[in-house]
Tab-separated table of C-alpha atoms in Angstrom:
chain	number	residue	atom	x	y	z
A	165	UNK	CA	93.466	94.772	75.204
A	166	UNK	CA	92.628	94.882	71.251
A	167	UNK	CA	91.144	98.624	71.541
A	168	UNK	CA	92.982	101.951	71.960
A	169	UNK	CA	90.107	102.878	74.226
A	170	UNK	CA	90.879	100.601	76.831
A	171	UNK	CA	94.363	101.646	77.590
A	172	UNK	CA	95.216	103.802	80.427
A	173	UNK	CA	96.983	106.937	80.033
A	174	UNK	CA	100.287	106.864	80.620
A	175	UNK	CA	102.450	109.392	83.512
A	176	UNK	CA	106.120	109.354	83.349
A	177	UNK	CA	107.623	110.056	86.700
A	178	UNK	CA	110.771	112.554	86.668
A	179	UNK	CA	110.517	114.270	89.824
A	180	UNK	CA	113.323	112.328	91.743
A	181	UNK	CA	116.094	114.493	93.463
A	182	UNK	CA	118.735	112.714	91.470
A	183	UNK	CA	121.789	113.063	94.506
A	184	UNK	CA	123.632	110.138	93.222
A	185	UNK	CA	123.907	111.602	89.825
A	186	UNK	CA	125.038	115.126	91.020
A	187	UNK	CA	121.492	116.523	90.907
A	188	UNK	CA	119.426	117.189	87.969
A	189	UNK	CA	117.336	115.725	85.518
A	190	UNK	CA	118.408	111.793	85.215
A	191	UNK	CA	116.092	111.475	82.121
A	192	UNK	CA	117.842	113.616	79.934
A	193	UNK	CA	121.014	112.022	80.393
A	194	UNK	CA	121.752	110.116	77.177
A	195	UNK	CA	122.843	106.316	75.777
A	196	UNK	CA	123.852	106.097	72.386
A	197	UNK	CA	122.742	109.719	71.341
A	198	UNK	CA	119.400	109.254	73.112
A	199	UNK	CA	117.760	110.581	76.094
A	200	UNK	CA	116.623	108.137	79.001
A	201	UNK	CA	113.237	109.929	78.810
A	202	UNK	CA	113.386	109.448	75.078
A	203	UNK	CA	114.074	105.536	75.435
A	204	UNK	CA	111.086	105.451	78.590
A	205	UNK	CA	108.663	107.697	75.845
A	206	UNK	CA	109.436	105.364	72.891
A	207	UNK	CA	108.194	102.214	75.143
A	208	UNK	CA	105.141	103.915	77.179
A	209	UNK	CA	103.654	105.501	74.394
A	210	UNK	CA	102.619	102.623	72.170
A	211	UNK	CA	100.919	100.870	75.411
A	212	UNK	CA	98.962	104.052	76.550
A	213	UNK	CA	96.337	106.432	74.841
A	214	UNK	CA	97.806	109.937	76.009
A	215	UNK	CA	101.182	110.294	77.929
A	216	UNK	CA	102.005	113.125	80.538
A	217	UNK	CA	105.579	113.976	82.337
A	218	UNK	CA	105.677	114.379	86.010
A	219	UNK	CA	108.453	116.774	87.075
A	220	UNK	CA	108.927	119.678	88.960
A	221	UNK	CA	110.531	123.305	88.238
A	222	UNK	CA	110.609	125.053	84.721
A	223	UNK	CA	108.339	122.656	82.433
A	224	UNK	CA	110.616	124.589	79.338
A	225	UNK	CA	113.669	122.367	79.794
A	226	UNK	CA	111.044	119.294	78.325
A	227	UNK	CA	109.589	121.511	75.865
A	228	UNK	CA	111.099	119.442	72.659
A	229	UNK	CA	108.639	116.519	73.843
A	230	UNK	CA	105.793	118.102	73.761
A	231	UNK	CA	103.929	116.439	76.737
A	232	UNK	CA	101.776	118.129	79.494
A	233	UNK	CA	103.989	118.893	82.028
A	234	UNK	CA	102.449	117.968	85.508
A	235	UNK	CA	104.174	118.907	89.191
A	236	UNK	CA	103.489	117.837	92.298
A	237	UNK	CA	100.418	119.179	93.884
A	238	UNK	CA	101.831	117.959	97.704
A	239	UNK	CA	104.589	120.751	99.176
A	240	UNK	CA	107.970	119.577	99.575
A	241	UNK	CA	109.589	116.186	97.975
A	242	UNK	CA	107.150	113.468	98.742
A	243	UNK	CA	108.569	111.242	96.612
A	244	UNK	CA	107.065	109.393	93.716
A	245	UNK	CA	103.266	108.864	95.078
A	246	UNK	CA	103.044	112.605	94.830
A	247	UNK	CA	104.308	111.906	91.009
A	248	UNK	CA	101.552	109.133	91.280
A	249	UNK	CA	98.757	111.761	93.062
A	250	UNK	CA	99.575	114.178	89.830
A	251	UNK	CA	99.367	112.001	87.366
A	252	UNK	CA	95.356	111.353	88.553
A	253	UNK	CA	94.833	114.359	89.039
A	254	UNK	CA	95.195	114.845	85.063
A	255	UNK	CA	93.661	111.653	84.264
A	256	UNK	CA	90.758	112.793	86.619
A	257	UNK	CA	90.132	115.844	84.189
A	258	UNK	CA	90.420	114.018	80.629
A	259	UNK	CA	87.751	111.460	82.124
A	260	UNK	CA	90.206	108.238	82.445
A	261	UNK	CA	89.734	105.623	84.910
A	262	UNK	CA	93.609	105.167	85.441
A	263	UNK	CA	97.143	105.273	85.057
A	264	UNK	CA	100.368	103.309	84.310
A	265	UNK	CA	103.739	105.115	85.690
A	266	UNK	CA	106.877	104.447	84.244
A	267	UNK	CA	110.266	105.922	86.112
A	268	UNK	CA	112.157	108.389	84.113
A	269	UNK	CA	115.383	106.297	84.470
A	270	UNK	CA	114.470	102.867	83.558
A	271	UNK	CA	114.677	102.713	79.719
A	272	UNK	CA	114.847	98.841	79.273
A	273	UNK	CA	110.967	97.796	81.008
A	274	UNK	CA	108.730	95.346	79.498
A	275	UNK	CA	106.962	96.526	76.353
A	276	UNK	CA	103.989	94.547	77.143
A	277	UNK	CA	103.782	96.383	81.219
A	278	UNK	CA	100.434	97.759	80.259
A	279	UNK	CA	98.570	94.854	79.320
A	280	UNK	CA	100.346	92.400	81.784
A	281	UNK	CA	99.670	94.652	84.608
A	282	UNK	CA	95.891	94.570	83.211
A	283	UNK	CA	95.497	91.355	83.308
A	284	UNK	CA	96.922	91.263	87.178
A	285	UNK	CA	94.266	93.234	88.098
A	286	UNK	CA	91.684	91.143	87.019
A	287	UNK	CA	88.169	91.294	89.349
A	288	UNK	CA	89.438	93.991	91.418
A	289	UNK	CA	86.887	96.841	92.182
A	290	UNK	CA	89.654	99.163	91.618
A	291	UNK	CA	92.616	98.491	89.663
A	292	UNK	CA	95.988	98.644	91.879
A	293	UNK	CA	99.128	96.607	90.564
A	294	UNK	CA	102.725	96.714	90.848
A	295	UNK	CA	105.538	95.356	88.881
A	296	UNK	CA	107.613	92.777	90.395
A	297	UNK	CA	110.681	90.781	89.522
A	298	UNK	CA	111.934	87.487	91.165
A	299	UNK	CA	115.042	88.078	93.513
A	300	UNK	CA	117.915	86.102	92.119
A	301	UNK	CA	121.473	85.363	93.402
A	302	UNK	CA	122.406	87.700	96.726
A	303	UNK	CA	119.617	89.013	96.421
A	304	UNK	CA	117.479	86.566	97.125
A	305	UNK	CA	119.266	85.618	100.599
A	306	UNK	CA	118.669	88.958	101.711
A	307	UNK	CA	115.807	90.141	104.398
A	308	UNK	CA	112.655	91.527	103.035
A	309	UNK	CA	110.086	89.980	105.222
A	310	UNK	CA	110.737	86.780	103.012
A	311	UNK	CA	109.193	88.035	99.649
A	312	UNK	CA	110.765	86.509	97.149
A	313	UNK	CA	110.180	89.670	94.299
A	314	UNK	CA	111.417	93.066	94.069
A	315	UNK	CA	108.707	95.342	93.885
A	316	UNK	CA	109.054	98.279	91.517
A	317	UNK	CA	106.821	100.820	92.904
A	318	UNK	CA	107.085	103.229	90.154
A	319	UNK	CA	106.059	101.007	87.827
A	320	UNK	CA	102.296	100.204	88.656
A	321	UNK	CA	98.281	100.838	87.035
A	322	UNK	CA	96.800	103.249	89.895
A	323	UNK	CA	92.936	103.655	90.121
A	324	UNK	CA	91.489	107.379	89.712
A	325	UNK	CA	88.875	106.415	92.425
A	326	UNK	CA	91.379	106.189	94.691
A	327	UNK	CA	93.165	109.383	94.026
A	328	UNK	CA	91.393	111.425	97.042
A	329	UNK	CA	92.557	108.768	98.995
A	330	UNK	CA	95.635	108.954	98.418
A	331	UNK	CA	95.976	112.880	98.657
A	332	UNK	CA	94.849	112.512	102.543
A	333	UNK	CA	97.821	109.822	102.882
A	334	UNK	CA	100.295	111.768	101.541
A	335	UNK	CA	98.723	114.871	103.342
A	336	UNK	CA	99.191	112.904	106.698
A	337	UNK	CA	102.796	112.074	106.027
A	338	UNK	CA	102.803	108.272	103.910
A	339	UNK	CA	105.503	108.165	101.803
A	340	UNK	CA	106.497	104.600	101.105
A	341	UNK	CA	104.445	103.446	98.169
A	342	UNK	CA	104.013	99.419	98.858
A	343	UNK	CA	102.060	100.962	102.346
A	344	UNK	CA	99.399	102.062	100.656
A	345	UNK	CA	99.144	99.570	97.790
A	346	UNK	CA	99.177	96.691	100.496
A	347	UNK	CA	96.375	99.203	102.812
A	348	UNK	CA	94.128	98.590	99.310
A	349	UNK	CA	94.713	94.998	98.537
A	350	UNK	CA	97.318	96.216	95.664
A	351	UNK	CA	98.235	92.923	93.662
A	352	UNK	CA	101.640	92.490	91.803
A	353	UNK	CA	102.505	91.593	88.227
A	354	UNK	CA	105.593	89.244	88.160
A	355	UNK	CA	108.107	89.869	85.135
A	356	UNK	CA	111.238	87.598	84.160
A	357	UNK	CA	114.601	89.092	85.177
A	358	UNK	CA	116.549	87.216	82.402
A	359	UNK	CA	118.835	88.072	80.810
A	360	UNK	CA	118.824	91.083	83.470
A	361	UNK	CA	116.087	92.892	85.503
A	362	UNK	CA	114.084	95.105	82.696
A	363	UNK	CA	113.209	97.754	85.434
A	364	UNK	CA	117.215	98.455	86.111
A	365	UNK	CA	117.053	101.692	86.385
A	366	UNK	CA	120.032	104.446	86.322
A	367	UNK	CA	121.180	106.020	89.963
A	368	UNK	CA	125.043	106.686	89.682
A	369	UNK	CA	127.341	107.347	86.502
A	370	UNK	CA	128.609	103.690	86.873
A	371	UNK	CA	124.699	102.558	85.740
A	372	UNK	CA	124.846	104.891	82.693
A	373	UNK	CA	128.008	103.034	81.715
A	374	UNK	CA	126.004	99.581	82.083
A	375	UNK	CA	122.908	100.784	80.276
A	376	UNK	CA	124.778	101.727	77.469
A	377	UNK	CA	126.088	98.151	77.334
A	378	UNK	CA	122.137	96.854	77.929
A	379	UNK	CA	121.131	98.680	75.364
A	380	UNK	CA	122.317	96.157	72.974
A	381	UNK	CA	120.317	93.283	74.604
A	382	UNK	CA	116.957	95.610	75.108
């Protein structure tokens, strides 16, 4: 991926409810004088060739980052495919092929995603990949129809073909992300989890405390 014309454009996804954290918006919560969404910007933005900010309610509160500021076109909370649906929608009208998502909350993911999640999808007709991690420890003794990764569905390169597709799922009621990606032969793009899972991502005050200490091994 030597030219800026092949990268995708990039969607940040902020429209999560945020209950664990008291409500809000998780991404402007800060570690060391920083915002989440400033630490998630700061890696997307090199790998991608325009970058947009899913959330929902008054776009003014991310007016200091001066990205388009995309809702969700599906009523109601439908989770982060509607995030995903939005984010083609805009790619749709600049003429791009595709998209990488990134979750607000994760400031720590791989700053090579883009390209390795590229190369993953390799010979498909349309490009579908998730990020994955290898379940270590507990985790890996636990049931999950004996896959041996965590899947990060918010972190994934979605196909603008498939984007009217995907409106009609979420129209019908599909909400869980690896359903559809499996329904379209979705591939996944396996990451190392050492020293600690890059795609740790912050869901309770307790995880704001650890990614302050992470930050330091980032």
């Amino acid at each position: 991926m030597s030219d800026v014309e092949e990268k995708p454009l990039g969607v940040i996804l902020a429209g999560g409810l945020a209950t664990r954290m008291g409500g809000g918006d998780k991404g402007l919560l800060q570690i060391n004088g920083q915002s989440l969404l400033s630490h998630v910007i700061d890696r997307l933005s090199p790998q991608v060739s325009g970058l947009a900010l899913n959330a929902n309610g008054d776009p003014e509160r991310f007016s200091d980052l001066n990205l388009p500021v995309l809702p969700d076109t599906i009523e109601g909370f439908a989770g982060p495919l509607a995030g995903v649906l939005a984010g083609l929608d805009w790619a749709a009208e600049q003429g791009a092929d595709s998209i990488v998502t990134a979750a607000s909350d994760t400031p720590f993911f791989p700053r090579d995603l883009v390209v390795r999640l590229q190369d993953a999808a390799a010979g498909q007709v349309h490009s579908l990949v998730l990020a994955t991690t290898p379940r270590t420890g507990d985790e890996a003794l636990k049931s999950g129809g004996g896959k041996r990764v965590n899947r990060h569905p918010t972190f994934g390169l979605w196909p603008v073909a498939l984007r009217d597709d995907l409106r009609v799922a979420l129209t019908d009621g599909l909400r869980k992300v690896v359903l559809w990606t499996d329904k379209h032969d979705g591939r996944e793009a396996l990451f190392d989890a050492d020293p600690f899972d890059p795609f740790f991502n912050v869901n309770t005050p307790a995880d704001l405390d650890r990614a302050r200490t992470l930050l330091e091994q980032a």
